[in-house]
């Protein structure tokens, strides 16, 4: 994990919520452990219908029926934890995710730096 920690440029926000994992191999309800602008860590006591490198959709439902849809790739597995790297999101999902991160960071300067890194990473 030290190598991942050193490479990580985006602050992980601990966020305890159920979310849905959808992959071509099946779907499952999983527990969200943390989330960032670039990915998410989930926990599942059951083996998930997905292999490392597979694409998936993570659906996180917030209050008032707000859906954050995170197209992602499974990048690491350390059972019962599954780490996903976020891919390009629709405008509504990235807006809601940005707001979630902003509310939990409490540091607008840090959020702006992470958004700049996100934009630079996608170029």
JSON list of C-alpha atoms in Angstrom, two decimals:
[
{"chain": "A", "resi": 1, "resn": "UNK", "atom": "CA", "xyz": [0.00, 0.00, 0.00]},
{"chain": "A", "resi": 2, "resn": "UNK", "atom": "CA", "xyz": [2.92, 2.39, 0.47]},
{"chain": "A", "resi": 3, "resn": "UNK", "atom": "CA", "xyz": [3.44, 2.58, -3.28]},
{"chain": "A", "resi": 4, "resn": "UNK", "atom": "CA", "xyz": [-0.25, 3.42, -3.82]},
{"chain": "A", "resi": 5, "resn": "UNK", "atom": "CA", "xyz": [-0.17, 6.00, -1.03]},
{"chain": "A", "resi": 6, "resn": "UNK", "atom": "CA", "xyz": [2.86, 7.72, -2.52]},
{"chain": "A", "resi": 7, "resn": "UNK", "atom": "CA", "xyz": [1.27, 7.85, -6.01]},
{"chain": "A", "resi": 8, "resn": "UNK", "atom": "CA", "xyz": [-2.10, 9.07, -4.72]},
{"chain": "A", "resi": 9, "resn": "UNK", "atom": "CA", "xyz": [-2.71, 12.72, -5.58]},
{"chain": "A", "resi": 10, "resn": "UNK", "atom": "CA", "xyz": [-6.38, 12.91, -4.67]},
{"chain": "A", "resi": 11, "resn": "UNK", "atom": "CA", "xyz": [-7.69, 13.08, -1.12]},
{"chain": "A", "resi": 12, "resn": "UNK", "atom": "CA", "xyz": [-9.83, 10.13, -0.15]},
{"chain": "A", "resi": 13, "resn": "UNK", "atom": "CA", "xyz": [-13.01, 11.04, 1.68]},
{"chain": "A", "resi": 14, "resn": "UNK", "atom": "CA", "xyz": [-14.26, 8.39, 4.13]},
{"chain": "A", "resi": 15, "resn": "UNK", "atom": "CA", "xyz": [-17.90, 7.94, 3.19]},
{"chain": "A", "resi": 16, "resn": "UNK", "atom": "CA", "xyz": [-20.00, 5.15, 4.63]},
{"chain": "A", "resi": 17, "resn": "UNK", "atom": "CA", "xyz": [-22.78, 4.30, 2.17]},
{"chain": "A", "resi": 18, "resn": "UNK", "atom": "CA", "xyz": [-24.20, 1.41, 0.24]},
{"chain": "A", "resi": 19, "resn": "UNK", "atom": "CA", "xyz": [-23.73, 1.56, -3.49]},
{"chain": "A", "resi": 20, "resn": "UNK", "atom": "CA", "xyz": [-24.36, -0.71, -6.44]},
{"chain": "A", "resi": 21, "resn": "UNK", "atom": "CA", "xyz": [-21.72, -2.29, -8.64]},
{"chain": "A", "resi": 22, "resn": "UNK", "atom": "CA", "xyz": [-22.78, -3.14, -12.18]},
{"chain": "A", "resi": 23, "resn": "UNK", "atom": "CA", "xyz": [-20.48, -5.06, -14.50]},
{"chain": "A", "resi": 24, "resn": "UNK", "atom": "CA", "xyz": [-21.05, -7.20, -17.60]},
{"chain": "A", "resi": 25, "resn": "UNK", "atom": "CA", "xyz": [-20.59, -10.25, -15.33]},
{"chain": "A", "resi": 26, "resn": "UNK", "atom": "CA", "xyz": [-23.31, -9.22, -12.85]},
{"chain": "A", "resi": 27, "resn": "UNK", "atom": "CA", "xyz": [-24.36, -6.76, -10.17]},
{"chain": "A", "resi": 28, "resn": "UNK", "atom": "CA", "xyz": [-23.96, -6.51, -6.42]},
{"chain": "A", "resi": 29, "resn": "UNK", "atom": "CA", "xyz": [-24.64, -4.20, -3.51]},
{"chain": "A", "resi": 30, "resn": "UNK", "atom": "CA", "xyz": [-21.35, -3.11, -1.91]},
{"chain": "A", "resi": 31, "resn": "UNK", "atom": "CA", "xyz": [-20.29, -0.87, 0.94]},
{"chain": "A", "resi": 32, "resn": "UNK", "atom": "CA", "xyz": [-18.49, 2.33, -0.01]},
{"chain": "A", "resi": 33, "resn": "UNK", "atom": "CA", "xyz": [-15.45, 2.89, 2.23]},
{"chain": "A", "resi": 34, "resn": "UNK", "atom": "CA", "xyz": [-14.01, 6.03, 0.67]},
{"chain": "A", "resi": 35, "resn": "UNK", "atom": "CA", "xyz": [-14.24, 8.10, -2.47]},
{"chain": "A", "resi": 36, "resn": "UNK", "atom": "CA", "xyz": [-12.16, 10.70, -4.32]},
{"chain": "A", "resi": 37, "resn": "UNK", "atom": "CA", "xyz": [-12.37, 12.60, -7.57]},
{"chain": "A", "resi": 38, "resn": "UNK", "atom": "CA", "xyz": [-10.41, 9.74, -9.18]},
{"chain": "A", "resi": 39, "resn": "UNK", "atom": "CA", "xyz": [-11.85, 6.60, -7.67]},
{"chain": "A", "resi": 40, "resn": "UNK", "atom": "CA", "xyz": [-13.48, 4.66, -4.90]},
{"chain": "A", "resi": 41, "resn": "UNK", "atom": "CA", "xyz": [-12.79, 1.86, -2.45]},
{"chain": "A", "resi": 42, "resn": "UNK", "atom": "CA", "xyz": [-15.62, -0.56, -1.71]},
{"chain": "A", "resi": 43, "resn": "UNK", "atom": "CA", "xyz": [-16.00, -3.56, 0.55]},
{"chain": "A", "resi": 44, "resn": "UNK", "atom": "CA", "xyz": [-17.90, -6.76, -0.12]},
{"chain": "A", "resi": 45, "resn": "UNK", "atom": "CA", "xyz": [-18.10, -9.84, 2.07]},
{"chain": "A", "resi": 46, "resn": "UNK", "atom": "CA", "xyz": [-19.09, -11.83, -1.04]},
{"chain": "A", "resi": 47, "resn": "UNK", "atom": "CA", "xyz": [-16.80, -12.32, -4.02]},
{"chain": "A", "resi": 48, "resn": "UNK", "atom": "CA", "xyz": [-17.79, -9.81, -6.67]},
{"chain": "A", "resi": 49, "resn": "UNK", "atom": "CA", "xyz": [-18.58, -10.74, -10.30]},
{"chain": "A", "resi": 50, "resn": "UNK", "atom": "CA", "xyz": [-15.61, -8.77, -11.62]},
{"chain": "A", "resi": 51, "resn": "UNK", "atom": "CA", "xyz": [-11.91, -9.29, -12.29]},
{"chain": "A", "resi": 52, "resn": "UNK", "atom": "CA", "xyz": [-9.03, -6.87, -12.04]},
{"chain": "A", "resi": 53, "resn": "UNK", "atom": "CA", "xyz": [-8.94, -4.68, -15.16]},
{"chain": "A", "resi": 54, "resn": "UNK", "atom": "CA", "xyz": [-12.68, -5.08, -15.84]},
{"chain": "A", "resi": 55, "resn": "UNK", "atom": "CA", "xyz": [-14.92, -2.08, -16.43]},
{"chain": "A", "resi": 56, "resn": "UNK", "atom": "CA", "xyz": [-17.87, -1.40, -14.16]},
{"chain": "A", "resi": 57, "resn": "UNK", "atom": "CA", "xyz": [-20.35, 1.22, -13.08]},
{"chain": "A", "resi": 58, "resn": "UNK", "atom": "CA", "xyz": [-20.57, 2.27, -9.45]},
{"chain": "A", "resi": 59, "resn": "UNK", "atom": "CA", "xyz": [-23.92, 3.83, -8.54]},
{"chain": "A", "resi": 60, "resn": "UNK", "atom": "CA", "xyz": [-23.93, 5.91, -5.37]},
{"chain": "A", "resi": 61, "resn": "UNK", "atom": "CA", "xyz": [-27.34, 7.21, -4.30]},
{"chain": "A", "resi": 62, "resn": "UNK", "atom": "CA", "xyz": [-27.41, 10.31, -2.12]},
{"chain": "A", "resi": 63, "resn": "UNK", "atom": "CA", "xyz": [-30.36, 11.94, -0.38]},
{"chain": "A", "resi": 64, "resn": "UNK", "atom": "CA", "xyz": [-33.16, 13.31, -2.55]},
{"chain": "A", "resi": 65, "resn": "UNK", "atom": "CA", "xyz": [-32.63, 10.61, -5.21]},
{"chain": "A", "resi": 66, "resn": "UNK", "atom": "CA", "xyz": [-29.31, 12.02, -6.42]},
{"chain": "A", "resi": 67, "resn": "UNK", "atom": "CA", "xyz": [-27.31, 9.45, -8.37]},
{"chain": "A", "resi": 68, "resn": "UNK", "atom": "CA", "xyz": [-23.56, 9.62, -8.82]},
{"chain": "A", "resi": 69, "resn": "UNK", "atom": "CA", "xyz": [-22.73, 7.24, -11.65]},
{"chain": "A", "resi": 70, "resn": "UNK", "atom": "CA", "xyz": [-19.03, 6.41, -11.73]},
{"chain": "A", "resi": 71, "resn": "UNK", "atom": "CA", "xyz": [-17.79, 4.53, -14.79]},
{"chain": "A", "resi": 72, "resn": "UNK", "atom": "CA", "xyz": [-14.66, 2.83, -13.51]},
{"chain": "A", "resi": 73, "resn": "UNK", "atom": "CA", "xyz": [-12.05, 0.13, -13.84]},
{"chain": "A", "resi": 74, "resn": "UNK", "atom": "CA", "xyz": [-11.20, -2.33, -11.07]},
{"chain": "A", "resi": 75, "resn": "UNK", "atom": "CA", "xyz": [-7.54, -1.63, -10.35]},
{"chain": "A", "resi": 76, "resn": "UNK", "atom": "CA", "xyz": [-6.84, -3.66, -7.24]},
{"chain": "A", "resi": 77, "resn": "UNK", "atom": "CA", "xyz": [-8.31, -6.33, -5.00]},
{"chain": "A", "resi": 78, "resn": "UNK", "atom": "CA", "xyz": [-7.32, -7.03, -1.41]},
{"chain": "A", "resi": 79, "resn": "UNK", "atom": "CA", "xyz": [-10.34, -9.05, -0.29]},
{"chain": "A", "resi": 80, "resn": "UNK", "atom": "CA", "xyz": [-12.77, -7.91, 0.98]},
{"chain": "A", "resi": 81, "resn": "UNK", "atom": "CA", "xyz": [-11.71, -4.53, -0.52]},
{"chain": "A", "resi": 82, "resn": "UNK", "atom": "CA", "xyz": [-11.97, -3.55, -4.18]},
{"chain": "A", "resi": 83, "resn": "UNK", "atom": "CA", "xyz": [-10.35, -0.39, -5.53]},
{"chain": "A", "resi": 84, "resn": "UNK", "atom": "CA", "xyz": [-11.73, 1.35, -8.61]},
{"chain": "A", "resi": 85, "resn": "UNK", "atom": "CA", "xyz": [-10.26, 4.11, -10.76]},
{"chain": "A", "resi": 86, "resn": "UNK", "atom": "CA", "xyz": [-12.90, 6.50, -12.09]},
{"chain": "A", "resi": 87, "resn": "UNK", "atom": "CA", "xyz": [-13.23, 7.06, -15.81]},
{"chain": "A", "resi": 88, "resn": "UNK", "atom": "CA", "xyz": [-14.94, 9.98, -17.57]},
{"chain": "A", "resi": 89, "resn": "UNK", "atom": "CA", "xyz": [-18.22, 10.85, -15.81]},
{"chain": "A", "resi": 90, "resn": "UNK", "atom": "CA", "xyz": [-21.32, 12.65, -17.02]},
{"chain": "A", "resi": 91, "resn": "UNK", "atom": "CA", "xyz": [-21.66, 16.30, -15.99]},
{"chain": "A", "resi": 92, "resn": "UNK", "atom": "CA", "xyz": [-24.32, 15.66, -13.33]},
{"chain": "A", "resi": 93, "resn": "UNK", "atom": "CA", "xyz": [-22.31, 12.91, -11.64]},
{"chain": "A", "resi": 94, "resn": "UNK", "atom": "CA", "xyz": [-19.05, 14.87, -11.58]},
{"chain": "A", "resi": 95, "resn": "UNK", "atom": "CA", "xyz": [-20.90, 17.94, -10.26]},
{"chain": "A", "resi": 96, "resn": "UNK", "atom": "CA", "xyz": [-22.42, 15.93, -7.41]},
{"chain": "A", "resi": 97, "resn": "UNK", "atom": "CA", "xyz": [-19.11, 14.19, -6.67]},
{"chain": "A", "resi": 98, "resn": "UNK", "atom": "CA", "xyz": [-17.29, 17.52, -6.64]},
{"chain": "A", "resi": 99, "resn": "UNK", "atom": "CA", "xyz": [-19.84, 18.88, -4.15]},
{"chain": "A", "resi": 100, "resn": "UNK", "atom": "CA", "xyz": [-19.54, 15.78, -1.96]},
{"chain": "A", "resi": 101, "resn": "UNK", "atom": "CA", "xyz": [-15.75, 16.11, -1.88]},
{"chain": "A", "resi": 102, "resn": "UNK", "atom": "CA", "xyz": [-15.97, 19.86, -1.30]},
{"chain": "A", "resi": 103, "resn": "UNK", "atom": "CA", "xyz": [-18.29, 19.46, 1.69]},
{"chain": "A", "resi": 104, "resn": "UNK", "atom": "CA", "xyz": [-16.09, 16.80, 3.26]},
{"chain": "A", "resi": 105, "resn": "UNK", "atom": "CA", "xyz": [-12.68, 18.38, 2.57]},
{"chain": "A", "resi": 106, "resn": "UNK", "atom": "CA", "xyz": [-13.48, 21.70, 4.20]},
{"chain": "A", "resi": 107, "resn": "UNK", "atom": "CA", "xyz": [-10.58, 23.27, 2.26]},
{"chain": "A", "resi": 108, "resn": "UNK", "atom": "CA", "xyz": [-11.51, 25.05, -0.97]},
{"chain": "A", "resi": 109, "resn": "UNK", "atom": "CA", "xyz": [-7.84, 25.54, -1.93]},
{"chain": "A", "resi": 110, "resn": "UNK", "atom": "CA", "xyz": [-7.17, 21.80, -1.69]},
{"chain": "A", "resi": 111, "resn": "UNK", "atom": "CA", "xyz": [-10.26, 21.06, -3.77]},
{"chain": "A", "resi": 112, "resn": "UNK", "atom": "CA", "xyz": [-9.14, 23.51, -6.48]},
{"chain": "A", "resi": 113, "resn": "UNK", "atom": "CA", "xyz": [-5.66, 21.87, -6.61]},
{"chain": "A", "resi": 114, "resn": "UNK", "atom": "CA", "xyz": [-7.25, 18.43, -6.97]},
{"chain": "A", "resi": 115, "resn": "UNK", "atom": "CA", "xyz": [-9.55, 19.65, -9.74]},
{"chain": "A", "resi": 116, "resn": "UNK", "atom": "CA", "xyz": [-6.53, 21.08, -11.59]},
{"chain": "A", "resi": 117, "resn": "UNK", "atom": "CA", "xyz": [-4.72, 17.73, -11.23]},
{"chain": "A", "resi": 118, "resn": "UNK", "atom": "CA", "xyz": [-7.81, 15.93, -12.49]},
{"chain": "A", "resi": 119, "resn": "UNK", "atom": "CA", "xyz": [-7.98, 18.16, -15.57]},
{"chain": "A", "resi": 120, "resn": "UNK", "atom": "CA", "xyz": [-4.22, 17.80, -16.19]},
{"chain": "A", "resi": 121, "resn": "UNK", "atom": "CA", "xyz": [-4.45, 14.00, -15.85]},
{"chain": "A", "resi": 122, "resn": "UNK", "atom": "CA", "xyz": [-7.21, 13.84, -18.47]},
{"chain": "A", "resi": 123, "resn": "UNK", "atom": "CA", "xyz": [-5.31, 15.95, -21.03]}
]
